[in-house]
Each structure stands twice: as structure tokens, then as C-alpha cells.
Coordinates of C-alpha atoms in Angstrom, one line a residue:
M1 CA 0.0 0.0 0.0
H2 CA 1.0 3.6 -0.3
S3 CA 2.6 4.7 3.0
A4 CA 5.4 6.9 4.2
K5 CA 7.5 4.1 5.5
C6 CA 7.4 2.4 2.0
C7 CA 8.8 5.5 0.3
R8 CA 12.5 4.5 0.3
R9 CA 14.7 6.1 -2.3
F10 CA 16.8 3.9 -4.5
P11 CA 20.3 5.1 -5.6
T12 CA 19.6 4.5 -9.3
A13 CA 18.3 6.7 -12.1
P14 CA 14.7 5.9 -13.2
A15 CA 14.2 4.2 -16.5
W16 CA 12.9 7.3 -18.2
C17 CA 16.4 8.9 -17.8
H18 CA 17.9 6.2 -20.1
P19 CA 17.5 6.5 -23.9
P20 CA 14.3 4.8 -25.1
S21 CA 16.0 1.9 -26.7
A22 CA 18.1 1.2 -23.6
A23 CA 15.0 1.5 -21.3
R24 CA 13.1 -0.9 -23.5
A25 CA 16.0 -3.4 -23.6
A26 CA 16.3 -3.2 -19.8
E27 CA 12.6 -3.8 -19.3
Q28 CA 12.6 -6.8 -21.7
H29 CA 15.6 -8.3 -20.0
C30 CA 14.1 -7.9 -16.6
L31 CA 10.9 -9.5 -17.7
H32 CA 12.9 -12.4 -19.1
L33 CA 14.8 -12.8 -15.8
L34 CA 11.5 -12.8 -13.8
E35 CA 9.9 -15.3 -16.1
R36 CA 12.7 -17.7 -15.4
S37 CA 12.8 -17.1 -11.7
S38 CA 11.8 -20.4 -10.1
A39 CA 13.5 -20.0 -6.7
P40 CA 14.0 -17.3 -4.1
A41 CA 17.6 -16.6 -5.1
A42 CA 16.5 -16.1 -8.7
V43 CA 13.8 -13.6 -7.6
L44 CA 16.4 -11.7 -5.6
Q45 CA 18.8 -11.6 -8.6
S46 CA 16.0 -10.2 -10.8
L47 CA 15.2 -7.7 -8.1
A48 CA 18.8 -6.5 -8.1
F49 CA 18.7 -6.0 -11.8
L50 CA 15.3 -4.2 -11.5
L51 CA 16.7 -1.7 -9.0
K52 CA 20.0 -1.2 -10.8
S53 CA 18.1 -0.5 -14.1
G54 CA 15.7 2.0 -12.4
L55 CA 12.6 -0.1 -13.2
H56 CA 11.1 0.3 -9.7
A57 CA 8.3 2.5 -11.0
N58 CA 7.5 0.3 -14.1
P59 CA 4.1 -1.2 -13.5
L60 CA 4.6 -4.1 -16.0
V61 CA 7.9 -5.1 -14.4
L62 CA 6.5 -4.8 -10.9
T63 CA 3.5 -6.9 -11.9
R64 CA 5.8 -9.6 -13.1
L65 CA 7.9 -9.4 -10.0
F66 CA 5.0 -9.8 -7.6
A67 CA 3.7 -12.7 -9.6
S68 CA 7.1 -14.4 -9.7
S69 CA 7.7 -13.9 -6.0
A70 CA 4.2 -15.3 -5.2
A71 CA 5.0 -18.5 -7.1
A72 CA 8.7 -18.9 -6.3
A73 CA 9.3 -17.1 -3.0
P74 CA 6.0 -16.5 -1.1
A75 CA 7.8 -15.1 2.0
L76 CA 9.2 -12.3 -0.2
L77 CA 5.9 -11.1 -1.5
E78 CA 4.8 -8.9 1.3
P79 CA 8.2 -7.2 1.9
L80 CA 8.5 -6.5 -1.8
V81 CA 5.1 -5.0 -2.0
A82 CA 5.7 -2.8 1.1
A83 CA 9.0 -1.6 -0.4
L84 CA 8.1 -1.1 -4.0
L85 CA 4.5 -0.1 -4.2
R86 CA 5.1 3.6 -3.8
P87 CA 2.9 6.6 -4.8
S88 CA 5.1 7.1 -7.9
V89 CA 4.0 3.8 -9.3
P90 CA 1.3 4.1 -12.0
I91 CA -1.6 1.9 -11.0
D92 CA -3.4 -0.2 -13.6
A93 CA -5.9 -3.0 -13.5
F94 CA -3.3 -5.6 -14.5
L95 CA -1.1 -4.7 -11.5
V96 CA -4.0 -4.7 -8.9
N97 CA -5.5 -7.9 -10.3
T98 CA -2.1 -9.6 -9.9
L99 CA -1.7 -8.3 -6.3
I100 CA -5.1 -9.6 -5.3
R101 CA -4.5 -13.0 -7.0
A102 CA -0.9 -13.4 -5.6
H103 CA -1.9 -12.6 -2.0
A104 CA -5.1 -14.8 -2.2
A105 CA -3.1 -17.8 -3.3
S106 CA -0.3 -17.3 -0.8
P107 CA 0.4 -20.1 1.7
L108 CA 1.0 -17.4 4.4
P109 CA -2.2 -16.4 6.3
S110 CA -1.0 -12.8 6.7
A111 CA -0.8 -12.4 2.9
R112 CA -4.2 -14.0 2.4
L113 CA -5.8 -11.6 4.9
R114 CA -4.4 -8.6 2.8
A115 CA -5.6 -9.8 -0.6
A116 CA -8.9 -8.0 -0.7
A117 CA -7.4 -4.8 0.6
F118 CA -5.9 -4.0 -2.8
F119 CA -9.3 -3.5 -4.4
P120 CA -9.8 -0.1 -2.6
L121 CA -6.4 0.9 -4.0
M122 CA -7.7 0.4 -7.5
L123 CA -10.8 2.6 -6.7
R124 CA -8.7 5.4 -5.1
S125 CA -6.4 5.4 -8.1
A126 CA -9.5 5.9 -10.3
V127 CA -8.8 2.6 -12.2
L128 CA -11.8 0.7 -13.3
P129 CA -12.0 -3.0 -12.5
N130 CA -12.3 -5.4 -15.5
K131 CA -13.8 -8.8 -15.9
F132 CA -10.8 -10.5 -14.3
T133 CA -10.8 -8.4 -11.2
F134 CA -13.9 -9.8 -9.5
P135 CA -13.1 -13.5 -9.8
F136 CA -9.8 -12.8 -8.2
L137 CA -11.4 -10.6 -5.6
L138 CA -14.2 -13.0 -4.7
K139 CA -11.7 -15.9 -4.3
A140 CA -9.8 -13.7 -2.0
C141 CA -13.0 -13.0 0.0
A142 CA -13.7 -16.8 0.1
A143 CA -10.5 -17.3 2.0
L144 CA -11.9 -15.0 4.7
P145 CA -14.8 -17.1 6.1
G146 CA -14.7 -15.1 9.3
F147 CA -15.4 -11.9 7.5
P148 CA -18.4 -12.4 5.2
G149 CA -19.0 -8.6 5.2
V150 CA -16.0 -8.2 2.9
G151 CA -17.5 -10.6 0.5
L152 CA -20.9 -8.9 0.6
Q153 CA -19.2 -5.6 -0.2
A154 CA -17.4 -7.3 -3.1
H155 CA -20.7 -8.6 -4.5
A156 CA -22.2 -5.1 -4.2
A157 CA -19.2 -3.7 -6.1
A158 CA -19.6 -6.4 -8.9
L159 CA -23.3 -5.3 -9.2
K160 CA -22.3 -1.6 -9.3
F161 CA -19.7 -2.1 -12.1
G162 CA -22.0 -4.4 -14.1
F163 CA -20.0 -7.6 -13.7
A164 CA -22.3 -9.6 -11.4
T165 CA -24.0 -11.4 -14.3
D166 CA -20.8 -12.4 -15.9
Q167 CA -20.6 -16.2 -15.8
Y168 CA -17.1 -16.4 -14.3
V169 CA -18.0 -13.8 -11.6
S170 CA -21.3 -15.6 -10.8
N171 CA -19.5 -19.0 -10.5
T172 CA -17.0 -17.4 -8.1
L173 CA -19.9 -15.9 -6.1
I174 CA -21.3 -19.3 -5.6
H175 CA -18.0 -20.6 -4.4
M176 CA -17.5 -17.6 -2.1
Y177 CA -20.9 -17.9 -0.4
S178 CA -20.5 -21.6 0.1
C179 CA -17.2 -21.0 1.8
F180 CA -18.9 -18.7 4.3
G181 CA -20.8 -21.6 5.8
G182 CA -24.3 -23.1 5.7
E183 CA -26.1 -19.9 6.5
F184 CA -24.9 -18.4 3.2
L185 CA -25.8 -21.4 1.0
G186 CA -29.2 -19.8 0.3
D187 CA -27.3 -16.8 -1.2
A188 CA -25.2 -19.2 -3.3
R189 CA -28.4 -20.9 -4.5
N190 CA -30.0 -17.5 -5.4
V191 CA -27.0 -16.7 -7.6
F192 CA -27.2 -20.2 -9.2
D193 CA -31.0 -19.9 -9.9
R194 CA -30.5 -16.7 -11.8
M195 CA -27.8 -18.0 -14.0
D196 CA -27.8 -19.6 -17.4
K197 CA -27.1 -23.3 -16.7
S198 CA -25.5 -24.5 -19.8
S199 CA -22.0 -24.6 -18.3
V200 CA -20.8 -27.6 -16.3
V201 CA -18.7 -25.2 -14.2
T202 CA -21.9 -23.6 -12.8
W203 CA -23.4 -26.9 -11.8
S204 CA -20.1 -28.1 -10.3
A205 CA -19.7 -24.9 -8.3
M206 CA -23.1 -25.3 -6.6
I207 CA -22.7 -29.1 -6.1
G208 CA -19.3 -28.4 -4.5
G209 CA -20.9 -25.6 -2.4
Y210 CA -23.5 -28.0 -1.0
V211 CA -20.9 -30.5 -0.1
R212 CA -18.7 -27.9 1.6
G213 CA -21.7 -26.7 3.6
G214 CA -22.6 -30.1 4.8
L215 CA -25.7 -30.5 2.6
S216 CA -24.6 -33.6 0.8
S217 CA -28.1 -34.8 0.1
D218 CA -28.9 -31.6 -1.7
A219 CA -25.6 -32.0 -3.7
V220 CA -26.8 -35.4 -4.9
G221 CA -30.2 -34.1 -5.8
L222 CA -28.7 -31.2 -7.8
F223 CA -26.4 -33.7 -9.6
R224 CA -29.6 -35.6 -10.7
E225 CA -31.1 -32.3 -11.9
M226 CA -27.9 -31.7 -13.8
Q227 CA -28.1 -35.0 -15.6
A228 CA -31.8 -34.4 -16.4
S229 CA -30.8 -31.0 -18.0
G230 CA -28.4 -32.7 -20.4
V231 CA -25.2 -31.1 -19.1
R232 CA -22.4 -33.6 -19.2
P233 CA -20.5 -33.8 -15.8
D234 CA -16.7 -33.3 -15.8
E235 CA -14.0 -34.4 -13.4
V236 CA -14.7 -31.6 -11.0
T237 CA -18.4 -32.5 -10.8
V238 CA -17.6 -36.2 -10.3
I239 CA -15.2 -35.4 -7.4
G240 CA -17.9 -33.3 -5.8
V241 CA -20.5 -36.1 -6.1
L242 CA -18.0 -38.6 -4.7
A243 CA -17.4 -36.3 -1.7
A244 CA -21.1 -36.2 -1.1
A245 CA -21.3 -40.0 -1.4
A246 CA -18.5 -40.4 1.2
D247 CA -20.3 -38.0 3.6
L248 CA -23.6 -39.9 3.3
G249 CA -22.1 -43.4 3.2
A250 CA -23.9 -43.9 -0.1
L251 CA -22.0 -46.9 -1.4
E252 CA -24.3 -47.6 -4.4
L253 CA -23.9 -44.0 -5.5
A254 CA -20.1 -44.2 -5.2
R255 CA -20.0 -47.4 -7.2
W256 CA -22.3 -45.9 -9.8
V257 CA -20.0 -42.9 -10.2
G258 CA -17.1 -45.2 -10.7
R259 CA -19.0 -47.0 -13.5
F260 CA -20.1 -43.6 -14.9
V261 CA -16.5 -42.4 -15.2
E262 CA -15.6 -45.6 -17.1
R263 CA -18.7 -45.4 -19.4
E264 CA -18.4 -41.7 -20.2
G265 CA -14.6 -41.7 -20.7
I266 CA -13.9 -39.1 -18.1
G267 CA -10.2 -38.9 -17.6
K268 CA -9.2 -40.9 -14.5
S269 CA -6.7 -38.4 -13.1
V270 CA -4.9 -39.1 -9.8
T271 CA -7.1 -36.6 -8.0
L272 CA -10.3 -38.4 -9.3
C273 CA -8.9 -41.8 -8.4
N274 CA -8.0 -40.5 -4.9
A275 CA -11.6 -39.2 -4.5
L276 CA -13.0 -42.6 -5.6
I277 CA -10.7 -44.4 -3.1
D278 CA -11.8 -42.1 -0.3
A279 CA -15.6 -42.5 -1.2
L280 CA -15.5 -46.3 -1.4
A281 CA -13.5 -46.6 1.8
K282 CA -15.8 -44.2 3.8
C283 CA -18.8 -46.1 2.4
G284 CA -17.4 -49.4 3.8
D285 CA -16.1 -51.0 0.6
V286 CA -12.4 -51.1 1.6
D287 CA -11.6 -53.9 -0.9
G288 CA -13.1 -51.8 -3.7
A289 CA -10.9 -48.9 -2.6
V290 CA -7.8 -51.1 -2.6
A291 CA -8.7 -52.4 -6.1
V292 CA -8.9 -48.8 -7.4
F293 CA -5.5 -48.0 -5.8
Q294 CA -3.9 -51.1 -7.3
G295 CA -5.2 -50.1 -10.8
M296 CA -3.6 -46.6 -10.7
E297 CA -0.7 -46.0 -13.0
E298 CA 0.5 -43.0 -11.0
R299 CA 0.1 -42.6 -7.2
T300 CA 0.7 -39.7 -4.9
V301 CA 1.2 -39.7 -1.1
V302 CA -2.5 -38.9 -0.9
S303 CA -3.3 -42.2 -2.7
W304 CA -1.2 -44.2 -0.3
T305 CA -2.7 -42.3 2.7
S306 CA -6.3 -42.9 1.6
V307 CA -5.7 -46.7 1.4
I308 CA -3.9 -46.8 4.8
D309 CA -6.7 -44.7 6.4
A310 CA -9.3 -47.1 4.9
L311 CA -7.7 -50.2 6.3
A312 CA -7.1 -48.5 9.6
M313 CA -10.8 -47.5 10.0
E314 CA -11.7 -51.2 9.4
G315 CA -9.3 -52.4 12.1
R316 CA -7.1 -54.1 9.5
G317 CA -3.9 -52.8 11.0
K318 CA -1.4 -55.3 9.7
E319 CA -2.6 -54.7 6.1
A320 CA -2.4 -50.9 6.7
V321 CA 1.2 -51.2 7.9
A322 CA 2.1 -53.4 5.0
V323 CA 0.9 -50.7 2.6
F324 CA 2.9 -48.1 4.5
E325 CA 6.0 -50.2 4.1
A326 CA 5.3 -50.7 0.4
M327 CA 4.9 -47.0 0.1
K328 CA 8.4 -46.4 1.5
T329 CA 9.8 -49.1 -0.8
A330 CA 8.3 -47.3 -3.7
G331 CA 10.3 -44.2 -2.8
V332 CA 7.3 -42.1 -1.6
R333 CA 8.3 -40.0 1.3
P334 CA 5.7 -40.1 4.2
D335 CA 4.3 -36.8 5.5
D336 CA 2.7 -36.0 8.8
V337 CA -0.8 -37.0 7.5
V338 CA 0.1 -40.5 6.5
F339 CA 1.6 -41.1 10.0
I340 CA -1.8 -40.4 11.5
G341 CA -3.3 -43.2 9.5
V342 CA -0.4 -45.6 10.4
L343 CA -0.7 -44.8 14.1
T344 CA -4.5 -45.2 14.0
A345 CA -4.0 -48.6 12.3
C346 CA -1.7 -49.7 15.0
S347 CA -4.1 -48.5 17.7
H348 CA -7.1 -50.3 16.3
A349 CA -5.1 -53.5 15.8
G350 CA -3.4 -53.5 19.3
M351 CA 0.0 -53.1 17.7
V352 CA 1.6 -51.1 20.5
D353 CA 5.3 -51.8 19.9
E354 CA 5.0 -51.2 16.2
G355 CA 3.0 -48.0 16.8
Y356 CA 5.6 -46.6 19.2
G357 CA 8.3 -47.4 16.7
Y358 CA 6.6 -45.5 13.9
F359 CA 6.0 -42.6 16.3
D360 CA 9.7 -42.4 17.1
S361 CA 10.6 -42.7 13.4
M362 CA 8.7 -39.5 12.5
K363 CA 11.4 -37.3 14.1
M364 CA 14.4 -39.6 13.8
E365 CA 14.1 -40.8 10.2
Y366 CA 12.0 -38.1 8.5
G367 CA 12.5 -34.9 10.6
I368 CA 8.7 -34.6 11.2
D369 CA 7.8 -33.0 14.5
P370 CA 4.7 -34.9 15.8
K371 CA 1.6 -32.8 16.1
I372 CA -1.1 -33.0 18.7
E373 CA -3.0 -35.4 16.5
H374 CA -0.1 -37.9 16.6
Y375 CA 0.0 -37.7 20.4
G376 CA -3.7 -38.3 20.4
C377 CA -3.2 -41.5 18.4
M378 CA -0.6 -42.7 20.9
V379 CA -2.9 -42.0 23.9
D380 CA -5.7 -43.9 22.1
M381 CA -3.3 -46.8 21.3
F382 CA -2.2 -47.1 24.9
G383 CA -5.8 -46.8 26.1
R384 CA -7.1 -49.5 23.8
A385 CA -4.4 -51.9 25.0
G386 CA -5.4 -51.3 28.7
M387 CA -2.2 -49.3 29.4
V388 CA -4.0 -46.5 31.2
E389 CA -1.0 -45.5 33.4
R390 CA 1.3 -45.4 30.4
A391 CA -1.1 -43.3 28.5
M392 CA -1.2 -40.8 31.4
E393 CA 2.6 -40.8 31.6
F394 CA 2.8 -40.2 27.9
I395 CA 0.4 -37.2 28.2
H396 CA 2.6 -35.6 30.9
T397 CA 5.6 -35.8 28.5
M398 CA 3.9 -34.0 25.6
P399 CA 5.6 -30.8 24.5
M400 CA 2.3 -29.0 24.1
K401 CA -0.8 -28.7 26.3
P402 CA -3.2 -31.7 25.8
N403 CA -6.5 -30.7 24.2
P404 CA -9.9 -31.9 25.4
I405 CA -9.9 -34.7 22.7
I406 CA -6.9 -36.3 24.3
W407 CA -8.4 -36.2 27.7
R408 CA -11.7 -37.6 26.5
T409 CA -9.7 -40.4 24.8
L410 CA -8.2 -41.3 28.1
V411 CA -11.5 -41.1 29.9
A412 CA -12.9 -43.7 27.3
A413 CA -10.0 -46.0 28.2
C414 CA -10.7 -45.5 31.9
R415 CA -14.3 -46.5 31.4
A416 CA -13.4 -49.6 29.3
H417 CA -10.8 -50.8 31.8
G418 CA -12.5 -50.0 35.1
R419 CA -10.5 -47.0 36.1
L420 CA -13.6 -45.0 36.9
E421 CA -12.2 -42.8 39.7
L422 CA -9.4 -41.6 37.4
G423 CA -12.0 -41.1 34.6
E424 CA -14.2 -39.1 36.9
S425 CA -11.3 -36.9 38.1
I426 CA -10.3 -36.1 34.5
T427 CA -13.9 -35.4 33.4
R428 CA -14.4 -33.0 36.3
N429 CA -11.3 -31.1 35.3
L430 CA -12.6 -30.9 31.8
L431 CA -15.9 -29.6 33.0
N432 CA -14.2 -26.9 35.0
E433 CA -12.1 -25.8 32.0
Y434 CA -14.7 -26.3 29.3
P435 CA -18.1 -25.8 30.9
A436 CA -20.0 -25.3 27.7
H437 CA -19.1 -28.6 25.9
E438 CA -21.9 -31.1 26.1
A439 CA -19.6 -34.1 25.6
N440 CA -18.0 -33.5 29.0
Y441 CA -21.4 -33.7 30.8
V442 CA -22.3 -36.8 29.0
M443 CA -19.0 -38.5 29.9
L444 CA -19.4 -37.6 33.6
S445 CA -23.0 -38.8 33.5
N446 CA -21.9 -42.1 32.1
V447 CA -19.2 -42.5 34.8
Y448 CA -21.9 -41.9 37.5
A449 CA -24.2 -44.4 35.8
L450 CA -21.5 -47.1 35.8
T451 CA -20.9 -46.5 39.5
Q452 CA -24.7 -46.4 40.1
R453 CA -24.6 -42.9 41.5
W454 CA -28.0 -41.9 40.2
K455 CA -28.4 -38.7 42.3
E456 CA -25.1 -37.3 40.8
K457 CA -26.2 -38.4 37.3
S458 CA -29.5 -36.4 37.8
E459 CA -27.6 -33.4 38.9
I460 CA -25.6 -33.4 35.7
R461 CA -28.9 -33.4 33.7
R462 CA -30.1 -30.4 35.7
E463 CA -26.8 -28.5 35.3
M464 CA -27.0 -29.0 31.5
S465 CA -30.6 -27.7 31.5
K466 CA -29.6 -24.7 33.6
R467 CA -26.8 -23.8 31.2
G468 CA -28.9 -24.4 28.1
I469 CA -26.7 -27.2 26.9
K470 CA -28.4 -29.9 24.9
K471 CA -27.0 -33.3 23.9
V472 CA -26.4 -33.5 20.1
P473 CA -29.2 -35.7 18.7
G474 CA -28.2 -39.0 17.1
C475 CA -28.7 -39.2 13.4
S476 CA -28.4 -42.3 11.2
L477 CA -28.4 -42.6 7.4
V478 CA -29.1 -45.6 5.1
E479 CA -29.0 -45.8 1.3
L480 CA -31.7 -47.9 -0.3
D481 CA -32.6 -48.0 -4.0
G482 CA -30.6 -44.9 -4.8
E483 CA -32.2 -42.8 -2.1
V484 CA -30.7 -41.8 1.3
H485 CA -33.0 -42.0 4.3
E486 CA -32.3 -40.1 7.5
F487 CA -33.4 -41.2 11.0
I488 CA -33.2 -39.2 14.3
A489 CA -33.8 -40.8 17.7
G490 CA -37.5 -40.9 18.4
D491 CA -38.4 -39.3 15.1
E492 CA -41.8 -39.9 13.4
S493 CA -41.2 -37.9 10.2
H494 CA -40.5 -40.9 7.9
P495 CA -43.4 -41.9 5.7
Q496 CA -43.2 -45.5 7.0
W497 CA -42.6 -44.6 10.7
K498 CA -45.4 -46.8 12.0
E499 CA -44.1 -49.9 10.3
I500 CA -40.6 -49.1 11.4
Y501 CA -41.6 -48.7 15.0
M502 CA -43.5 -52.0 14.9
M503 CA -40.3 -53.6 13.5
V504 CA -38.2 -52.1 16.3
E505 CA -40.6 -53.5 18.9
E506 CA -40.4 -56.9 17.2
M507 CA -36.6 -56.6 17.3
A508 CA -36.7 -55.8 21.0
R509 CA -38.8 -59.0 21.7
E510 CA -36.4 -61.1 19.7
L511 CA -33.4 -59.7 21.5
K512 CA -34.9 -60.5 24.9
H513 CA -35.4 -64.1 23.8
V514 CA -31.6 -64.4 23.2
G515 CA -30.8 -62.7 26.6
H516 CA -30.1 -59.1 25.6
I517 CA -30.5 -56.7 28.5
S518 CA -30.6 -53.0 27.7
A519 CA -27.7 -50.9 29.0
T520 CA -29.9 -48.3 30.8
S521 CA -26.8 -46.5 32.1
E522 CA -26.6 -44.9 28.6
V523 CA -29.7 -42.9 29.1
L524 CA -29.1 -39.4 30.4
L525 CA -32.7 -38.7 31.4
D526 CA -34.0 -39.2 34.9
L527 CA -36.4 -42.1 34.1
D528 CA -37.2 -45.5 35.7
E529 CA -35.6 -48.6 34.3
E530 CA -38.6 -49.5 32.1
D531 CA -38.8 -46.1 30.5
K532 CA -35.0 -46.1 30.0
E533 CA -35.3 -49.3 28.0
G534 CA -37.9 -47.6 25.9
A535 CA -35.7 -44.6 25.3
L536 CA -32.9 -46.8 24.1
Q537 CA -35.2 -48.7 21.9
W538 CA -35.7 -45.7 19.6
H539 CA -32.1 -44.7 19.0
S540 CA -31.5 -43.7 15.4
E541 CA -29.4 -46.6 14.3
K542 CA -32.1 -49.1 15.5
L543 CA -34.7 -47.2 13.5
A544 CA -32.4 -47.3 10.4
I545 CA -31.7 -51.0 10.8
A546 CA -35.4 -51.8 11.3
F547 CA -36.2 -49.9 8.1
V548 CA -33.6 -51.9 6.1
L549 CA -34.9 -55.2 7.5
L550 CA -38.4 -54.3 6.4
R551 CA -37.4 -53.3 2.9
T552 CA -34.8 -55.9 1.9
P553 CA -34.8 -59.6 1.4
P554 CA -33.2 -61.9 4.0
G555 CA -29.4 -62.0 3.9
T556 CA -29.0 -58.5 2.5
Q557 CA -26.1 -56.5 4.0
V558 CA -27.2 -53.5 6.1
R559 CA -25.1 -50.3 6.0
V560 CA -25.6 -47.4 8.4
V561 CA -23.8 -44.1 8.9
K562 CA -24.1 -42.4 12.3
N563 CA -23.0 -38.9 13.3
L564 CA -22.1 -39.9 16.9
R565 CA -20.3 -42.7 18.7
V566 CA -22.5 -45.8 18.9
C567 CA -23.6 -46.2 22.5
S568 CA -22.8 -49.5 24.3
D569 CA -26.5 -50.6 24.4
C570 CA -26.9 -50.2 20.6
H571 CA -23.5 -51.9 20.0
A572 CA -24.6 -54.9 22.1
A573 CA -28.1 -54.9 20.5
I574 CA -26.7 -54.8 16.9
K575 CA -24.5 -57.8 17.7
C576 CA -27.6 -59.7 18.7
I577 CA -29.6 -58.4 15.7
S578 CA -26.8 -59.7 13.3
L579 CA -27.2 -63.1 14.9
V580 CA -31.0 -63.3 15.2
Y581 CA -31.7 -62.0 11.7
N582 CA -28.6 -63.5 10.0
R583 CA -27.4 -60.2 8.6
E584 CA -24.0 -58.6 8.2
I585 CA -24.5 -55.0 9.5
I586 CA -21.9 -52.4 8.9
V587 CA -22.1 -49.2 11.0
R588 CA -19.8 -46.2 10.4
D589 CA -19.8 -44.1 13.5
R590 CA -17.8 -41.0 14.5
S591 CA -14.6 -43.0 15.2
R592 CA -14.5 -46.1 13.0
F593 CA -16.3 -48.9 11.1
H594 CA -18.1 -51.7 13.0
R595 CA -18.7 -54.8 11.1
F596 CA -21.3 -56.9 13.0
K597 CA -21.6 -60.6 12.0
N598 CA -22.8 -63.7 13.7
G599 CA -23.1 -61.9 17.1
S600 CA -19.7 -60.3 17.2
C601 CA -18.1 -57.0 16.1
S602 CA -14.9 -56.3 14.3
C603 CA -13.9 -53.6 16.9
N604 CA -13.7 -56.3 19.6
D605 CA -15.9 -54.2 21.8
F606 CA -13.5 -51.2 22.1
W607 CA -14.3 -48.1 20.1

């Protein structure tokens, strides 16, 4: 920006003091140097020539310098702009557009925050924006989700200057509003509804916006509208739909998209294959995900990570570790993200020694400083193995303050291995430090229930009510005949709710015949035992399973996606349901996949 501290004088004659031919030659040579600048040293060499040749007020050269530094030396961009963007520099749209774009694409948060601030410079300099200005500006605003007001002002400016109906501007408006969160998706849809819909980019932008805003069902519905309109999806569309399928656990949709890609001849780029691996894995078809991975001609670290994560979520730790070793053999250097998958795999498979070895190798072999997520994986691993004291010791050696997730992980281990006093102590500390988080109240309530301290459990309920804290409602999704059905605990909104509830009651009777006793300690409400059993009976996953049992022939696999951790009663009940009804039931909850078959679960009752 123009400021007094930026007005440093350079001991060179400006370019206009040179003969025209010499000035032109210097400009062209500097542009050539900048075009070839692919490293910080090269950018600095070009800068030295620029200053020596007196080109520091040449807008074309400065534009190229800022673009080159953004690409080759991001850390130099802000200092260069502060030093060179002086009042003597003639401002034009090309220069300002480049400044906005360079700052918006920077990996440095400080630079991204400044991107939109260059638009007022354009207006103060009486320079009119052009059709390229607003896509760059709106993308810069999209990177500021905490400041939607800036984006609203940018939209108003686009309307004022007559660019709001431009297709590229409108597509970027959809992207910007979707980045601001769910409450702005209506604004994105308003822009979409007013547009000409002949471009695949427009459809892809809105589908991606819905996925980004957590409305995956709407994304799938819009994709079907797109097909009906005759617009052919491209790779970006397909990746958006696969993300929606992964979120919904819609396996048939994910498989259909895979077949669609083959049938339509859409290029199977590495990015698309990675998205397909992720979708199949999150929908429970790990073997299908592995098959896609094995068929890839080119693989990135993301490809390897996706397969490792998929196997880890299924509890197939040894296979996940084997893939990791194959990755190293293939010469692909692990990053910090892939180590989260490896440590999770070791945790879910009880491979404590192997997991500790991989944790140590991060720093020793690869120079990667473990992040809090890696420490959390280690605490989880020790906890699953029953090493509660070792987990506590490990937490005390962490170089950073443990976050609530790590402490809740330890509390879960305390519950599973009978260390209830320690679990209560940790949860009370969490409540004191984070009194507004509902999970802490639920955890302490569960501890009180396990120790049959019903009075204290009731006090927790009253405290939650007094503070206006509500337990997040359980929600379960199932996909059937190409349609996703949603169930909420105790909900009666489904068209077949009466038949579903009758099926749930039948399931409860069948489970009692095989000796299932409801785990009434899971109920937070202050009810008598009979009412507690009723409350547990209508949990969302039981409604979802009852619906699938009603609508599918015997032996059909049941797939459920739940937004929360499966409670212990539902976990025990689903094991019995798999036995009584002879069904394989796959449940994806917040932490992992549970594969129920013949009365047992793949998680070995620790999740």
C-alpha cells in the first residue's frame, strides 16, 4: 500500500532517464529474468537488476515481479510490495489484479488476509476494474470465512460495475458464499438460480458448495437435476459427487459414479482416483478402494494415505502397515498426515510396539515433529491396550498442552478398563475448564451411571438444562434403491414410521429371547428402568436397521452411517440383531467402522 514508510529512495536513475532503446531493452531483459525465476535466489537476482536499471516504478515489471515472488518465494511477496508499491508507481488493473491474486493464493495467512485490501487501492487510483478483477477478488474473500461482510461488499461492487451477471463472476460468487458456511448457502443458490445453466462449471460450483456446507443430500439431488438437464459432468463434478457419497455413506452412488466415469470416458486423473478411493472406503467398501488403488498407474502420497486410512478404519492394522512399508519401498516420502493413518491402524489393531516405533521414526528418520493429532493417536493406542497409566505418563511428556480430545480419549480408556475414579477426576477437570461442551457432561454422567450414583447423574442433567446445553441428537443414514433415508432418535417424520416402530418392537422382543439386557446407564434422562429401556429402543441406528430389515430380502447386507459414537447398548443390540436376523451389519460411527456378523463386532468391543 502507499505509506510513508514504504517511500524508500533507490540510488539509481529511473528508467525514463535512459535512452528509449536502452530502457526498453532493460525492461525486456528484466521480464525475461523474472519469467525464469523459479527459486527465491533467482527472484532476488531479478530484483537487483530491476533496481539497478531504475525499473522500480515500471508497473509491467512490478506486476511480473509480484507474480514471480508469489510463485517462487511467497515469503518475499509482502516485503517486496511494502518496499516497491510507492505513490510514484502508475496503478493499472493488471497490477492490482495480480496483487489480489498473488496474495489470495499465498500459503501465508498474513498475505491472504491482505488480498482483498488491494481493491480499494484500485478505486482510489481511479482505475476501473475489469472482468478478471472480480473472480480474483471474490476468491480472496472466500479465503476470509470469518469476514463475510467483505464478500458482501465485493458482491455489491460487482453489481455496481456491471460484472455480477458475468458467468465467471457468478460461479465465483457461488464458491465464495459456500465458503462462508451453511447460513450463506441460500445466497449461493440464489445466484445459481438466476444464471444460465448451460455450463458444467456452474453446476459443479453449486454441487461443491452444498458438499462444503454439509448438505450432501442436496448435492446429490442437484447432480440428478444436472443429468436431467443434459449437461455432461466433468472431473470436478464427479469429485464433488464422490465427496457427497462419502459423507452420506452412499455406497451404491459411489460405485455408480465409478462406472459412470468408465462409461463416459472421463479422464481418471490421480485426483479423481483418490476421491474414488476415499468415497468407497468411507462407504465401507475397503476392498473396492484397494482395487482402485492397485489399478492406478500413478500414485501420490494422498493415494497411499487414503488406502492406509481405509484399512485403519476397518481395524485391518497389519494390512495398513504393509501398505505403508510398500509406500516407503516405492520411494514415496511419508508426510505427517500418513503417519496419523499408520498410528490409527496400530491403535485399532493393538500393535503397541509397532506404533511406538513408527512414532519415534517420525522425528528420527523423517524430521517430522509430531503434532497433537499424533500424540492423540498414541494415547488412544495405549488406552485400547489397557495401558492407562502409560497413557497418562505419555500425556505428561507432551511438549504441548493436551487438548480436550486427548483427555476424552483417556476417559474412554478408563471406562473400558474399570479406572472409573481416574475417569471421573479427568472429566471434572474438563468440565471446570470447558463448561460449555456437552460431551464432558455426557461422559461424567456415564461414569456416574457405571458406579450407580443416580443422584449425581440427575444433577448433571439439571446442570445441563440450567446452562442451556443440549445433547447432540443422534442421526443415522441408510441408502436404499438410490435414495438416502435419514433417521433421528424418536423421530416420526419418515413416511413408514409406524411400520418401522413396529419392527423395532419386534426386534426388542427377539433380542430379549436371546438374553439381551438394555444398558440403561446410557440414558441421560432421569427415568425409571422400564422407561429407560424404551428410550434406548428408539435410538436412530435401531430405526435405520429396522427400516432396512423391512425393505430388503433376508441376507442383504445392512449399512448405516451415524453422526455420533455408537452407545454401548446399541452396540450390544446390533451384535444380537446380526445373529438373530442372520445379517451382516456395517455401521460407520464417528470413530470407526463396526462390522457386525454372527453376534460379534470387528472392533472387539472397544471403540
